[in-house]
Amino acid sequence: MSETKTALVTGANKGIGYEIAAGLGALGWSVGVGSRDVERGEAAVAKLRAAGVDAFGVPIDVTDDASVTVAAELMGERGGLDVLVNNAGITGGTPQEPTLVDPATVRAVVETNVLGVIRVTNAMLPLLRRSPSPRIVNMSSTVGSLTRQTTPGVQTGPISAAYATSKTFLNAVTVQYAKELADTNILINAGCPGFCATDLNGFRGVRTPEQGAAIAIHLATLPDGGPTGTFHDDDGPVPW
Ligand code: NAP
């Protein structure tokens, strides 16, 4: 492992993921720009490189075992991996009321937002274990907080049996990883970027993707001995 840190950000061809890649690149890190669409990935890499970032493309569909395996091989060939940001995510569209939602929608959202994270994390773990300060960041959402969902008066967006529940599931998975990895130097945390204007929400968000990237960059750069198994946004810890 060289002195320069290497990160992989899934879903980095646009939105918050792109800004996470830009932010980590600005620290002088080498950044793998995960993208399931090779062309969009190459465009993002070109833009990042033009801005001075040591970026390289990593074709990866988080729902596809073979694609994830090839991505892990590519990261290995690039010298390893210090930080994994599991950012790729989908909402599943509408309707999401539990009485109306198509179970296939729930399955597709969980496949990407939860199983995709497990698939990518496990494929990258052998590389991360070789890093002196490995970090894993799971991009979650405060809509996944059951405490917030059940606290009267707290804004949690529309009723959502696929997207919000997938983030609750992701939070639970994050805790289980932290427990299993407690005796290692791997820190794994969930972060919420806030409501950012991206494709995900038809650009209705009130924050910029760059602002949304800040929590991921914070969790990606935690010092050794820092927190693990936590859920944070820019304001601090978010209740589960
Ligand atoms: P976005 O602009 O829609 O970007 C999502 C990214 O994920 C895209 O690069 C997309 O790739 C990628 N992706 C989707 N499915 C994938 C798959 N199967 N394999 C690989 N990549 C895949 O959304 P965003 O707002 O930046 O969201 C980023 C993360 O932040 C998500 O996890 C989201 O849930 C979370 N988040 C966002 C907000 C918000 O307000 N925006 C709030 C809370 C949490 P394609 O271009 O190929 O579709």
CSV table of N, CA and C in Angstrom, one decimal, residues 21-140:
chain,number,residue,atom,x,y,z
A,21,ALA,N,-16.4,11.9,-4.7
A,21,ALA,CA,-15.1,11.6,-5.4
A,21,ALA,C,-14.3,12.9,-5.6
A,22,ALA,N,-14.9,14.0,-5.9
A,22,ALA,CA,-14.2,15.3,-6.0
A,22,ALA,C,-13.6,15.7,-4.7
A,23,GLY,N,-14.3,15.5,-3.6
A,23,GLY,CA,-13.8,16.0,-2.3
A,23,GLY,C,-12.7,15.1,-1.9
A,24,LEU,N,-12.8,13.8,-2.0
A,24,LEU,CA,-11.6,12.9,-1.6
A,24,LEU,C,-10.4,13.2,-2.6
A,25,GLY,N,-10.7,13.4,-3.8
A,25,GLY,CA,-9.6,13.8,-4.8
A,25,GLY,C,-8.9,15.0,-4.4
A,26,ALA,N,-9.7,16.0,-3.9
A,26,ALA,CA,-9.1,17.3,-3.5
A,26,ALA,C,-8.1,17.1,-2.3
A,27,LEU,N,-8.2,16.0,-1.6
A,27,LEU,CA,-7.3,15.7,-0.5
A,27,LEU,C,-6.0,15.1,-1.0
A,28,GLY,N,-6.0,14.8,-2.3
A,28,GLY,CA,-4.8,14.2,-2.9
A,28,GLY,C,-4.9,12.7,-3.0
A,29,TRP,N,-6.1,12.2,-2.8
A,29,TRP,CA,-6.3,10.8,-2.9
A,29,TRP,C,-6.5,10.3,-4.3
A,30,SER,N,-6.2,9.1,-4.6
A,30,SER,CA,-6.5,8.5,-5.8
A,30,SER,C,-8.0,7.9,-5.7
A,31,VAL,N,-8.8,8.2,-6.7
A,31,VAL,CA,-10.2,7.9,-6.5
A,31,VAL,C,-10.8,7.1,-7.6
A,32,GLY,N,-11.3,5.9,-7.3
A,32,GLY,CA,-12.0,5.1,-8.2
A,32,GLY,C,-13.4,5.6,-8.4
A,33,VAL,N,-13.8,5.9,-9.6
A,33,VAL,CA,-15.1,6.5,-9.8
A,33,VAL,C,-16.0,5.4,-10.3
A,34,GLY,N,-16.8,4.8,-9.3
A,34,GLY,CA,-17.7,3.7,-9.6
A,34,GLY,C,-18.8,4.1,-10.5
A,35,SER,N,-19.1,3.4,-11.6
A,35,SER,CA,-20.2,3.8,-12.4
A,35,SER,C,-20.7,2.5,-13.1
A,36,ARG,N,-22.0,2.3,-13.1
A,36,ARG,CA,-22.5,1.1,-13.9
A,36,ARG,C,-22.5,1.3,-15.4
A,37,ASP,N,-22.6,2.6,-15.7
A,37,ASP,CA,-22.6,3.0,-17.1
A,37,ASP,C,-21.2,3.5,-17.5
A,38,VAL,N,-20.5,2.8,-18.3
A,38,VAL,CA,-19.1,3.1,-18.6
A,38,VAL,C,-19.0,4.5,-19.2
A,39,GLU,N,-19.9,4.8,-20.1
A,39,GLU,CA,-19.7,6.1,-20.8
A,39,GLU,C,-19.9,7.3,-19.8
A,40,ARG,N,-20.9,7.2,-18.9
A,40,ARG,CA,-21.1,8.2,-17.9
A,40,ARG,C,-20.0,8.2,-16.9
A,41,GLY,N,-19.4,7.1,-16.6
A,41,GLY,CA,-18.3,7.0,-15.8
A,41,GLY,C,-17.0,7.7,-16.4
A,42,GLU,N,-16.8,7.4,-17.6
A,42,GLU,CA,-15.7,8.0,-18.3
A,42,GLU,C,-15.8,9.5,-18.4
A,43,ALA,N,-17.0,10.0,-18.6
A,43,ALA,CA,-17.3,11.5,-18.6
A,43,ALA,C,-16.9,12.1,-17.2
A,44,ALA,N,-17.4,11.4,-16.2
A,44,ALA,CA,-17.1,11.9,-14.8
A,44,ALA,C,-15.6,11.9,-14.5
A,45,VAL,N,-14.9,10.8,-14.9
A,45,VAL,CA,-13.5,10.7,-14.7
A,45,VAL,C,-12.8,11.9,-15.5
A,46,ALA,N,-13.2,12.1,-16.7
A,46,ALA,CA,-12.5,13.2,-17.5
A,46,ALA,C,-12.7,14.6,-16.8
A,47,LYS,N,-13.9,14.8,-16.3
A,47,LYS,CA,-14.2,16.1,-15.6
A,47,LYS,C,-13.4,16.2,-14.3
A,48,LEU,N,-13.3,15.1,-13.6
A,48,LEU,CA,-12.5,15.1,-12.3
A,48,LEU,C,-11.0,15.3,-12.6
A,49,ARG,N,-10.5,14.6,-13.6
A,49,ARG,CA,-9.1,14.7,-14.0
A,49,ARG,C,-8.8,16.2,-14.4
A,50,ALA,N,-9.7,16.8,-15.2
A,50,ALA,CA,-9.5,18.2,-15.6
A,50,ALA,C,-9.5,19.1,-14.4
A,51,ALA,N,-10.1,18.7,-13.3
A,51,ALA,CA,-10.1,19.5,-12.1
A,51,ALA,C,-8.9,19.1,-11.2
A,52,GLY,N,-8.0,18.2,-11.7
A,52,GLY,CA,-6.8,17.9,-11.0
A,52,GLY,C,-6.8,16.7,-10.1
A,53,VAL,N,-8.0,16.0,-10.2
A,53,VAL,CA,-8.1,14.8,-9.3
A,53,VAL,C,-7.5,13.6,-10.0
A,54,ASP,N,-6.8,12.8,-9.2
A,54,ASP,CA,-6.3,11.5,-9.7
A,54,ASP,C,-7.4,10.5,-9.7
A,55,ALA,N,-8.3,10.6,-10.7
A,55,ALA,CA,-9.4,9.7,-10.8
A,55,ALA,C,-9.3,8.7,-11.9
A,56,PHE,N,-9.9,7.5,-11.6
A,56,PHE,CA,-9.9,6.4,-12.6
A,56,PHE,C,-11.3,5.8,-12.6
A,57,GLY,N,-11.7,5.2,-13.7
A,57,GLY,CA,-13.0,4.6,-13.8
A,57,GLY,C,-13.0,3.2,-13.3
A,58,VAL,N,-14.1,2.9,-12.6
A,58,VAL,CA,-14.3,1.6,-12.1
A,58,VAL,C,-15.8,1.1,-12.5
A,59,PRO,N,-15.9,0.4,-13.6
A,59,PRO,CA,-17.2,-0.1,-14.0
A,59,PRO,C,-17.8,-1.0,-12.9
A,60,ILE,N,-18.9,-0.7,-12.3
A,60,ILE,CA,-19.5,-1.5,-11.3
A,60,ILE,C,-21.0,-1.3,-11.2
A,61,ASP,N,-21.7,-2.4,-11.3
A,61,ASP,CA,-23.1,-2.5,-11.0
A,61,ASP,C,-23.2,-3.2,-9.7
A,62,VAL,N,-23.7,-2.6,-8.7
A,62,VAL,CA,-23.7,-3.1,-7.3
A,62,VAL,C,-24.6,-4.3,-7.2
A,63,THR,N,-25.5,-4.5,-8.1
A,63,THR,CA,-26.5,-5.6,-8.1
A,63,THR,C,-25.9,-6.9,-8.8
A,64,ASP,N,-24.7,-6.8,-9.3
A,64,ASP,CA,-24.2,-7.9,-10.2
A,64,ASP,C,-22.9,-8.4,-9.6
A,65,ASP,N,-23.0,-9.7,-9.2
A,65,ASP,CA,-21.8,-10.3,-8.5
A,65,ASP,C,-20.6,-10.3,-9.4
A,66,ALA,N,-20.7,-10.6,-10.7
A,66,ALA,CA,-19.6,-10.6,-11.6
A,66,ALA,C,-19.0,-9.3,-11.8
A,67,SER,N,-19.8,-8.3,-11.9
A,67,SER,CA,-19.3,-6.9,-12.1
A,67,SER,C,-18.6,-6.4,-10.8
A,68,VAL,N,-19.1,-6.8,-9.7
A,68,VAL,CA,-18.4,-6.4,-8.4
A,68,VAL,C,-17.1,-7.1,-8.2
A,69,THR,N,-17.1,-8.4,-8.6
A,69,THR,CA,-15.8,-9.1,-8.6
A,69,THR,C,-14.7,-8.5,-9.5
A,70,VAL,N,-15.1,-8.1,-10.7
A,70,VAL,CA,-14.2,-7.5,-11.6
A,70,VAL,C,-13.7,-6.2,-11.0
A,71,ALA,N,-14.6,-5.4,-10.4
A,71,ALA,CA,-14.3,-4.1,-9.8
A,71,ALA,C,-13.2,-4.3,-8.7
A,72,ALA,N,-13.4,-5.4,-7.9
A,72,ALA,CA,-12.5,-5.6,-6.8
A,72,ALA,C,-11.1,-6.0,-7.4
A,73,GLU,N,-11.1,-6.8,-8.5
A,73,GLU,CA,-9.8,-7.1,-9.1
A,73,GLU,C,-9.1,-5.9,-9.6
A,74,LEU,N,-9.9,-5.0,-10.2
A,74,LEU,CA,-9.4,-3.7,-10.7
A,74,LEU,C,-8.7,-2.9,-9.6
A,75,MET,N,-9.4,-2.8,-8.5
A,75,MET,CA,-8.9,-2.1,-7.3
A,75,MET,C,-7.6,-2.7,-6.8
A,76,GLY,N,-7.6,-4.0,-6.8
A,76,GLY,CA,-6.3,-4.8,-6.4
A,76,GLY,C,-5.2,-4.4,-7.4
A,77,GLU,N,-5.5,-4.4,-8.7
A,77,GLU,CA,-4.4,-4.1,-9.7
A,77,GLU,C,-4.0,-2.6,-9.5
A,78,ARG,N,-4.9,-1.8,-9.0
A,78,ARG,CA,-4.5,-0.4,-8.8
A,78,ARG,C,-3.7,-0.2,-7.5
A,79,GLY,N,-3.5,-1.3,-6.7
A,79,GLY,CA,-2.6,-1.1,-5.5
A,79,GLY,C,-3.4,-1.3,-4.2
A,80,GLY,N,-4.7,-1.4,-4.3
A,80,GLY,CA,-5.4,-1.7,-3.0
A,80,GLY,C,-6.5,-0.6,-2.8
A,81,LEU,N,-7.1,-0.7,-1.6
A,81,LEU,CA,-8.2,0.2,-1.2
A,81,LEU,C,-8.1,0.6,0.2
A,82,ASP,N,-8.2,1.9,0.5
A,82,ASP,CA,-8.3,2.4,1.9
A,82,ASP,C,-9.7,2.7,2.3
A,83,VAL,N,-10.4,3.3,1.4
A,83,VAL,CA,-11.8,3.8,1.8
A,83,VAL,C,-12.8,3.4,0.7
A,84,LEU,N,-13.9,2.8,1.2
A,84,LEU,CA,-15.0,2.4,0.4
A,84,LEU,C,-16.2,3.3,0.8
A,85,VAL,N,-16.7,4.0,-0.2
A,85,VAL,CA,-18.0,4.7,0.0
A,85,VAL,C,-19.1,4.1,-0.8
A,86,ASN,N,-20.0,3.4,0.0
A,86,ASN,CA,-21.2,2.8,-0.7
A,86,ASN,C,-22.2,3.8,-0.8
A,87,ASN,N,-22.2,4.5,-2.0
A,87,ASN,CA,-23.1,5.6,-2.2
A,87,ASN,C,-24.2,5.3,-3.2
A,88,ALA,N,-24.0,4.3,-4.1
A,88,ALA,CA,-25.0,4.0,-5.1
A,88,ALA,C,-26.4,3.7,-4.4
A,89,GLY,N,-27.4,4.3,-5.0
A,89,GLY,CA,-28.8,4.1,-4.4
A,89,GLY,C,-29.9,4.5,-5.3
A,90,ILE,N,-31.0,3.9,-5.1
A,90,ILE,CA,-32.2,4.2,-5.9
A,90,ILE,C,-33.4,4.3,-5.0
A,91,THR,N,-34.4,5.0,-5.5
A,91,THR,CA,-35.6,5.2,-4.6
A,91,THR,C,-36.7,4.1,-5.0
A,92,GLY,N,-36.8,3.7,-6.2
A,92,GLY,CA,-37.8,2.8,-6.6
A,92,GLY,C,-39.1,3.5,-7.1
A,93,GLY,N,-39.1,4.8,-7.2
A,93,GLY,CA,-40.2,5.5,-7.7
A,93,GLY,C,-41.5,5.4,-6.9
A,94,THR,N,-42.6,5.6,-7.5
A,94,THR,CA,-43.9,5.6,-6.8
A,94,THR,C,-44.8,4.5,-7.4
A,95,PRO,N,-45.9,4.0,-6.7
A,95,PRO,CA,-46.2,4.4,-5.4
A,95,PRO,C,-45.3,3.6,-4.4
A,96,GLN,N,-45.2,4.2,-3.1
A,96,GLN,CA,-44.4,3.5,-2.1
A,96,GLN,C,-45.2,3.3,-0.8
A,97,GLU,N,-46.5,3.7,-0.9
A,97,GLU,CA,-47.4,3.4,0.3
A,97,GLU,C,-47.4,1.8,0.4
A,98,PRO,N,-47.2,1.3,1.7
A,98,PRO,CA,-47.2,-0.1,1.9
A,98,PRO,C,-48.4,-0.9,1.3
A,99,THR,N,-49.5,-0.2,1.2
A,99,THR,CA,-50.7,-0.9,0.7
A,99,THR,C,-50.7,-0.9,-0.8
A,100,LEU,N,-49.9,-0.1,-1.4
A,100,LEU,CA,-49.9,0.0,-2.9
A,100,LEU,C,-48.6,-0.5,-3.6
A,101,VAL,N,-47.6,-0.5,-2.8
A,101,VAL,CA,-46.3,-0.8,-3.4
A,101,VAL,C,-46.2,-2.2,-4.1
A,102,ASP,N,-45.5,-2.2,-5.2
A,102,ASP,CA,-45.3,-3.5,-5.9
A,102,ASP,C,-44.1,-4.2,-5.1
A,103,PRO,N,-44.3,-5.4,-4.6
A,103,PRO,CA,-43.2,-6.1,-3.9
A,103,PRO,C,-41.9,-6.1,-4.8
A,104,ALA,N,-42.1,-6.2,-6.1
A,104,ALA,CA,-40.9,-6.2,-7.0
A,104,ALA,C,-40.1,-4.9,-6.8
A,105,THR,N,-40.8,-3.8,-6.5
A,105,THR,CA,-40.1,-2.5,-6.3
A,105,THR,C,-39.3,-2.6,-5.0
A,106,VAL,N,-39.9,-3.1,-4.0
A,106,VAL,CA,-39.2,-3.3,-2.7
A,106,VAL,C,-38.0,-4.1,-2.9
A,107,ARG,N,-38.1,-5.2,-3.6
A,107,ARG,CA,-37.0,-6.2,-3.9
A,107,ARG,C,-35.9,-5.4,-4.6
A,108,ALA,N,-36.3,-4.7,-5.6
A,108,ALA,CA,-35.2,-4.0,-6.5
A,108,ALA,C,-34.5,-3.0,-5.6
A,109,VAL,N,-35.2,-2.2,-4.8
A,109,VAL,CA,-34.6,-1.2,-4.0
A,109,VAL,C,-33.6,-1.8,-2.9
A,110,VAL,N,-34.1,-2.9,-2.3
A,110,VAL,CA,-33.3,-3.6,-1.3
A,110,VAL,C,-32.0,-4.2,-2.0
A,111,GLU,N,-32.2,-4.7,-3.2
A,111,GLU,CA,-31.1,-5.3,-4.0
A,111,GLU,C,-30.0,-4.3,-4.2
A,112,THR,N,-30.4,-3.1,-4.5
A,112,THR,CA,-29.4,-2.0,-4.7
A,112,THR,C,-28.9,-1.4,-3.4
A,113,ASN,N,-29.8,-1.0,-2.6
A,113,ASN,CA,-29.4,-0.2,-1.4
A,113,ASN,C,-28.9,-0.9,-0.2
A,114,VAL,N,-29.2,-2.2,-0.2
A,114,VAL,CA,-28.8,-3.0,1.0
A,114,VAL,C,-27.9,-4.2,0.5
A,115,LEU,N,-28.4,-5.1,-0.3
A,115,LEU,CA,-27.6,-6.2,-0.8
A,115,LEU,C,-26.4,-5.7,-1.6
A,116,GLY,N,-26.6,-4.6,-2.3
A,116,GLY,CA,-25.5,-4.1,-3.1
A,116,GLY,C,-24.4,-3.7,-2.2
A,117,VAL,N,-24.7,-3.1,-1.1
A,117,VAL,CA,-23.7,-2.6,-0.1
A,117,VAL,C,-23.0,-3.8,0.5
A,118,ILE,N,-23.7,-4.9,0.8
A,118,ILE,CA,-23.1,-6.1,1.4
A,118,ILE,C,-22.2,-6.7,0.3
A,119,ARG,N,-22.7,-6.8,-0.9
A,119,ARG,CA,-21.9,-7.4,-2.0
A,119,ARG,C,-20.6,-6.7,-2.2
A,120,VAL,N,-20.7,-5.4,-2.3
A,120,VAL,CA,-19.5,-4.6,-2.6
A,120,VAL,C,-18.5,-4.6,-1.4
A,121,THR,N,-19.1,-4.4,-0.2
A,121,THR,CA,-18.3,-4.4,1.0
A,121,THR,C,-17.5,-5.7,1.1
A,122,ASN,N,-18.2,-6.9,1.0
A,122,ASN,CA,-17.5,-8.1,1.1
A,122,ASN,C,-16.5,-8.4,0.1
A,123,ALA,N,-16.7,-7.9,-1.2
A,123,ALA,CA,-15.8,-8.1,-2.2
A,123,ALA,C,-14.5,-7.3,-2.0
A,124,MET,N,-14.7,-6.1,-1.4
A,124,MET,CA,-13.6,-5.2,-1.2
A,124,MET,C,-12.9,-5.4,0.2
A,125,LEU,N,-13.5,-6.2,1.1
A,125,LEU,CA,-12.9,-6.4,2.4
A,125,LEU,C,-11.4,-6.9,2.4
A,126,PRO,N,-11.1,-7.9,1.5
A,126,PRO,CA,-9.7,-8.3,1.6
A,126,PRO,C,-8.7,-7.2,1.3
A,127,LEU,N,-9.1,-6.3,0.4
A,127,LEU,CA,-8.2,-5.2,0.1
A,127,LEU,C,-8.2,-4.2,1.3
A,128,LEU,N,-9.4,-3.9,1.8
A,128,LEU,CA,-9.5,-3.0,3.0
A,128,LEU,C,-8.7,-3.5,4.2
A,129,ARG,N,-8.7,-4.8,4.4
A,129,ARG,CA,-8.0,-5.3,5.6
A,129,ARG,C,-6.5,-5.1,5.5
A,130,ARG,N,-6.0,-4.9,4.3
A,130,ARG,CA,-4.6,-4.6,4.1
A,130,ARG,C,-4.2,-3.1,4.2
A,131,SER,N,-5.2,-2.3,4.4
A,131,SER,CA,-4.9,-0.8,4.5
A,131,SER,C,-4.6,-0.5,6.0
A,132,PRO,N,-3.8,0.5,6.2
A,132,PRO,CA,-3.4,0.8,7.6
A,132,PRO,C,-4.6,1.5,8.3
A,133,SER,N,-5.5,2.2,7.6
A,133,SER,CA,-6.6,2.9,8.2
A,133,SER,C,-7.9,2.7,7.4
A,134,PRO,N,-8.4,1.5,7.3
A,134,PRO,CA,-9.6,1.4,6.4
A,134,PRO,C,-10.9,2.0,6.9
A,135,ARG,N,-11.6,2.6,6.0
A,135,ARG,CA,-12.9,3.2,6.4
A,135,ARG,C,-14.0,2.7,5.4
A,136,ILE,N,-15.2,2.5,5.9
A,136,ILE,CA,-16.3,2.2,5.0
A,136,ILE,C,-17.4,3.2,5.4
A,137,VAL,N,-18.0,3.8,4.4
A,137,VAL,CA,-19.0,4.8,4.6
A,137,VAL,C,-20.3,4.3,3.8
A,138,ASN,N,-21.4,4.1,4.5
A,138,ASN,CA,-22.6,3.8,3.8
A,138,ASN,C,-23.5,5.0,3.8
A,139,MET,N,-23.9,5.4,2.5
A,139,MET,CA,-24.8,6.5,2.4
A,139,MET,C,-26.2,6.1,2.7
A,140,SER,N,-26.7,6.6,3.8
A,140,SER,CA,-28.0,6.2,4.3
A,140,SER,C,-28.9,7.5,4.2
